[in-house]
Amino acid sequence: MPEDDLLQRLRRFQEDAFPLHADRFRELVDDGQHPATLFIGCSDSRLVPYMLTGTGPGELFLVRNVGAFVPPYDGSWGYHGTSAAIEFAVLNLQVHRIIVCGHSHCGGIRALYGGVPAQARNLNAWLALGRDAALPVAEPGPEVLRRTEQRAVLLQLERLMDYPMVRQGVEANQLTLHGWHYVIEDGQVHVFDVASGQFVAASEAGHAGTGPYPTHVEMTPGAA
């Protein structure tokens, strides 16, 4: 019987990969984690935060969910894993920046325009967090989907500013917010510039994204 592929991968990690970073992991155990960045990204397997940011163990506090959505700070105090992670990152870990990263060809964004199985009740409810980003078209083409993906990133940044601890950090210049849109096939991240209201390719941008983000930021025509 062939050996389990996942078991082989676990063994390769312990034998080959872990020794290269063993000292760093021991430091993270002895001194605790002190990541500077909370990265809120889509669960899509093609989005690899450590590759995008060139970071290693202990540098990113990661939240992954369908669409890279942020639940509203509505006082319901329910089972919101993403909300709990935001609070932990800002209040306990005292991160200095929060990145919301959407991407091209996002299945969650495509699902805003239909196609969710009837059995996926939790998914259908979750997608409500992105529906304000959808455009009034029956069948979206590639450009509409790209614009929706970028609009969804801004929507989540607006919601982040409703979290009291986030707003306090931003207003005290202790926390910055960054909106990113990753184009998978190009390997290019576009960062949102609040001054121009546009997403700008990182290869041409002068910063990694700017904030804070006032409610209902208006983007220039063709930007999103």
CSV table of C-alpha atoms in Angstrom, one decimal:
chain,number,residue,atom,x,y,z
A,1,MET,CA,0.0,0.0,0.0
A,2,PRO,CA,1.5,3.4,-1.0
A,3,GLU,CA,2.5,5.6,1.9
A,4,ASP,CA,0.2,8.6,2.6
A,5,ASP,CA,1.4,11.6,0.7
A,6,LEU,CA,0.6,14.0,3.6
A,7,LEU,CA,2.6,11.9,6.0
A,8,GLN,CA,5.5,12.1,3.6
A,9,ARG,CA,5.2,15.9,3.5
A,10,LEU,CA,5.2,16.1,7.3
A,11,ARG,CA,8.3,14.0,7.5
A,12,ARG,CA,10.1,16.1,4.9
A,13,PHE,CA,9.2,19.2,6.8
A,14,GLN,CA,10.7,17.9,10.0
A,15,GLU,CA,13.8,16.4,8.4
A,16,ASP,CA,14.5,19.0,5.7
A,17,ALA,CA,12.7,22.3,6.1
A,18,PHE,CA,12.6,22.7,9.9
A,19,PRO,CA,16.3,22.4,10.5
A,20,LEU,CA,16.8,25.5,8.3
A,21,HIS,CA,14.6,27.6,10.7
A,22,ALA,CA,15.0,25.7,14.0
A,23,ASP,CA,16.8,28.6,15.7
A,24,ARG,CA,14.1,31.1,14.6
A,25,PHE,CA,11.3,28.8,15.9
A,26,ARG,CA,13.0,28.4,19.2
A,27,GLU,CA,13.2,32.2,19.5
A,28,LEU,CA,9.5,32.5,18.7
A,29,VAL,CA,8.8,30.0,21.5
A,30,ASP,CA,11.1,31.6,24.0
A,31,ASP,CA,10.2,35.3,23.3
A,32,GLY,CA,6.7,34.8,21.9
A,33,GLN,CA,5.4,36.1,18.6
A,34,HIS,CA,5.6,39.7,17.7
A,35,PRO,CA,4.3,40.1,14.1
A,36,ALA,CA,4.1,43.6,12.7
A,37,THR,CA,1.4,42.8,10.2
A,38,LEU,CA,-2.1,41.4,10.2
A,39,PHE,CA,-2.8,39.9,6.8
A,40,ILE,CA,-6.4,39.3,5.9
A,41,GLY,CA,-6.5,37.3,2.7
A,42,CYS,CA,-8.8,35.1,0.7
A,43,SER,CA,-8.6,31.4,1.4
A,44,ASP,CA,-7.9,30.8,-2.3
A,45,SER,CA,-5.0,28.3,-2.6
A,46,ARG,CA,-3.3,30.5,-5.3
A,47,LEU,CA,-2.8,33.3,-2.8
A,48,VAL,CA,0.4,32.7,-0.8
A,49,PRO,CA,1.0,35.6,1.6
A,50,TYR,CA,4.5,34.6,2.6
A,51,MET,CA,5.6,34.5,-1.0
A,52,LEU,CA,4.0,37.9,-1.8
A,53,THR,CA,5.5,39.6,1.2
A,54,GLY,CA,8.8,37.8,1.4
A,55,THR,CA,8.3,37.1,5.1
A,56,GLY,CA,9.1,34.1,7.3
A,57,PRO,CA,8.0,32.6,10.6
A,58,GLY,CA,6.7,35.0,13.1
A,59,GLU,CA,6.3,38.0,10.7
A,60,LEU,CA,2.6,37.7,9.6
A,61,PHE,CA,-0.5,37.1,11.7
A,62,LEU,CA,-2.8,35.5,9.1
A,63,VAL,CA,-6.5,35.5,8.7
A,64,ARG,CA,-7.9,33.6,5.7
A,65,ASN,CA,-11.6,33.4,4.6
A,66,VAL,CA,-13.7,33.3,1.5
A,67,GLY,CA,-13.3,36.6,-0.2
A,68,ALA,CA,-11.0,38.2,2.4
A,69,PHE,CA,-14.1,39.7,4.1
A,70,VAL,CA,-14.4,41.6,7.4
A,71,PRO,CA,-17.5,41.2,9.4
A,72,PRO,CA,-19.1,44.4,10.7
A,73,TYR,CA,-18.4,45.5,14.2
A,74,ASP,CA,-22.1,45.2,15.1
A,75,GLY,CA,-22.0,44.4,18.8
A,76,SER,CA,-23.5,40.9,18.3
A,77,TRP,CA,-20.5,39.2,19.9
A,78,GLY,CA,-21.1,36.0,18.0
A,79,TYR,CA,-18.7,33.3,16.7
A,80,HIS,CA,-16.8,35.6,14.3
A,81,GLY,CA,-13.4,34.1,13.9
A,82,THR,CA,-12.2,37.0,11.7
A,83,SER,CA,-13.4,39.6,14.2
A,84,ALA,CA,-11.7,37.8,17.0
A,85,ALA,CA,-8.5,37.7,15.1
A,86,ILE,CA,-8.6,41.4,14.3
A,87,GLU,CA,-9.1,42.2,18.0
A,88,PHE,CA,-6.3,39.8,19.1
A,89,ALA,CA,-3.9,41.2,16.5
A,90,VAL,CA,-4.6,44.9,17.4
A,91,LEU,CA,-5.1,44.6,21.2
A,92,ASN,CA,-2.8,41.7,22.1
A,93,LEU,CA,-0.1,41.6,19.4
A,94,GLN,CA,-0.2,45.4,18.8
A,95,VAL,CA,0.4,45.0,15.0
A,96,HIS,CA,1.5,48.1,13.1
A,97,ARG,CA,-0.3,47.5,9.9
A,98,ILE,CA,-3.3,45.6,8.5
A,99,ILE,CA,-3.4,44.4,4.9
A,100,VAL,CA,-6.6,43.3,3.2
A,101,CYS,CA,-5.7,41.3,0.1
A,102,GLY,CA,-8.1,40.4,-2.6
A,103,HIS,CA,-7.1,38.8,-5.9
A,104,SER,CA,-8.0,38.1,-9.5
A,105,HIS,CA,-10.3,35.2,-10.5
A,106,CYS,CA,-11.8,35.1,-7.0
A,107,GLY,CA,-14.5,32.4,-6.7
A,108,GLY,CA,-16.1,34.2,-3.7
A,109,ILE,CA,-16.5,37.4,-5.7
A,110,ARG,CA,-17.8,35.5,-8.7
A,111,ALA,CA,-20.4,33.9,-6.4
A,112,LEU,CA,-21.8,37.4,-5.6
A,113,TYR,CA,-23.4,37.2,-9.0
A,114,GLY,CA,-25.0,33.8,-8.4
A,115,GLY,CA,-24.0,30.2,-8.5
A,116,VAL,CA,-24.1,29.3,-4.7
A,117,PRO,CA,-25.4,25.8,-4.0
A,118,ALA,CA,-28.7,25.8,-2.0
A,119,GLN,CA,-27.0,23.6,0.6
A,120,ALA,CA,-24.3,26.3,1.2
A,121,ARG,CA,-26.3,28.3,3.7
A,122,ASN,CA,-23.3,29.5,5.6
A,123,LEU,CA,-21.5,30.5,2.4
A,124,ASN,CA,-24.6,32.4,1.2
A,125,ALA,CA,-24.8,34.3,4.4
A,126,TRP,CA,-21.1,35.1,4.4
A,127,LEU,CA,-21.3,36.5,0.9
A,128,ALA,CA,-23.6,39.2,2.2
A,129,LEU,CA,-20.4,40.9,3.4
A,130,GLY,CA,-19.3,41.5,-0.1
A,131,ARG,CA,-22.6,42.2,-1.9
A,132,ASP,CA,-22.3,46.0,-1.6
A,133,ALA,CA,-19.3,45.7,-3.9
A,134,ALA,CA,-21.2,44.0,-6.7
A,135,LEU,CA,-22.1,46.0,-9.8
A,136,PRO,CA,-25.6,46.1,-11.3
A,137,VAL,CA,-25.0,43.6,-14.1
A,138,ALA,CA,-26.7,40.2,-14.8
A,139,GLU,CA,-23.6,38.4,-16.2
A,140,PRO,CA,-20.2,39.9,-15.2
A,141,GLY,CA,-17.3,39.8,-17.6
A,142,PRO,CA,-13.6,40.0,-16.6
A,143,GLU,CA,-13.5,43.7,-16.2
A,144,VAL,CA,-16.6,43.8,-14.0
A,145,LEU,CA,-15.2,41.0,-11.8
A,146,ARG,CA,-11.9,42.9,-11.5
A,147,ARG,CA,-13.7,46.0,-10.4
A,148,THR,CA,-15.8,44.1,-8.0
A,149,GLU,CA,-12.7,42.4,-6.5
A,150,GLN,CA,-11.1,45.8,-5.9
A,151,ARG,CA,-14.3,47.4,-4.6
A,152,ALA,CA,-14.7,44.5,-2.1
A,153,VAL,CA,-11.2,45.3,-0.7
A,154,LEU,CA,-12.3,48.9,-0.1
A,155,LEU,CA,-15.5,47.7,1.5
A,156,GLN,CA,-13.5,45.6,4.1
A,157,LEU,CA,-11.2,48.5,4.8
A,158,GLU,CA,-14.2,50.7,5.6
A,159,ARG,CA,-15.5,48.0,8.0
A,160,LEU,CA,-12.1,47.8,9.7
A,161,MET,CA,-12.4,51.5,10.5
A,162,ASP,CA,-15.6,50.7,12.4
A,163,TYR,CA,-13.6,48.6,14.9
A,164,PRO,CA,-12.9,51.0,17.8
A,165,MET,CA,-9.4,49.6,18.4
A,166,VAL,CA,-8.5,49.9,14.7
A,167,ARG,CA,-9.8,53.5,14.4
A,168,GLN,CA,-8.0,54.5,17.6
A,169,GLY,CA,-4.8,53.0,16.3
A,170,VAL,CA,-5.1,54.7,12.9
A,171,GLU,CA,-6.0,58.1,14.4
A,172,ALA,CA,-3.0,57.8,16.8
A,173,ASN,CA,-0.7,57.0,13.8
A,174,GLN,CA,0.1,53.7,15.4
A,175,LEU,CA,-1.6,51.6,12.8
A,176,THR,CA,-1.9,51.7,9.0
A,177,LEU,CA,-4.3,50.1,6.7
A,178,HIS,CA,-3.4,48.7,3.2
A,179,GLY,CA,-5.7,47.5,0.4
A,180,TRP,CA,-4.1,45.1,-2.1
A,181,HIS,CA,-5.4,43.4,-5.2
A,182,TYR,CA,-3.2,40.5,-6.4
A,183,VAL,CA,-3.3,39.6,-10.1
A,184,ILE,CA,-2.4,35.9,-10.0
A,185,GLU,CA,-1.4,35.5,-13.7
A,186,ASP,CA,0.9,38.6,-13.6
A,187,GLY,CA,2.5,38.2,-10.2
A,188,GLN,CA,1.6,41.8,-9.7
A,189,VAL,CA,0.0,43.3,-6.5
A,190,HIS,CA,-1.9,46.6,-7.0
A,191,VAL,CA,-2.1,48.8,-3.9
A,192,PHE,CA,-4.8,51.3,-3.2
A,193,ASP,CA,-3.8,55.0,-3.1
A,194,VAL,CA,-6.5,56.9,-1.1
A,195,ALA,CA,-5.3,60.2,-2.5
A,196,SER,CA,-5.9,59.3,-6.1
A,197,GLY,CA,-8.7,56.8,-5.5
A,198,GLN,CA,-7.0,54.2,-7.6
A,199,PHE,CA,-5.3,50.9,-7.3
A,200,VAL,CA,-1.7,51.3,-8.5
A,201,ALA,CA,0.7,48.5,-9.6
A,202,ALA,CA,3.3,47.9,-6.9
A,203,SER,CA,6.0,48.2,-9.6
A,204,GLU,CA,4.9,51.8,-10.2
A,205,ALA,CA,3.6,52.8,-6.7
A,206,GLY,CA,5.5,55.0,-4.2
A,207,HIS,CA,4.1,53.2,-1.2
A,208,ALA,CA,2.5,49.9,-0.1
A,209,GLY,CA,-1.0,51.5,0.2
A,210,THR,CA,-2.3,54.4,2.1
A,211,GLY,CA,-5.0,55.1,4.7
A,212,PRO,CA,-7.0,55.8,6.7
A,213,TYR,CA,-10.0,55.1,4.5
A,214,PRO,CA,-13.1,57.4,4.9
A,215,THR,CA,-16.4,55.7,4.6
A,216,HIS,CA,-17.6,55.2,0.9
A,217,VAL,CA,-14.3,56.2,-0.7
A,218,GLU,CA,-15.1,57.2,-4.3
A,219,MET,CA,-12.7,55.7,-6.8
A,220,THR,CA,-11.9,57.5,-10.1
A,221,PRO,CA,-13.5,56.2,-13.3
A,222,GLY,CA,-11.9,53.0,-14.5
A,223,ALA,CA,-10.0,52.5,-11.2
A,224,ALA,CA,-12.4,49.9,-9.8
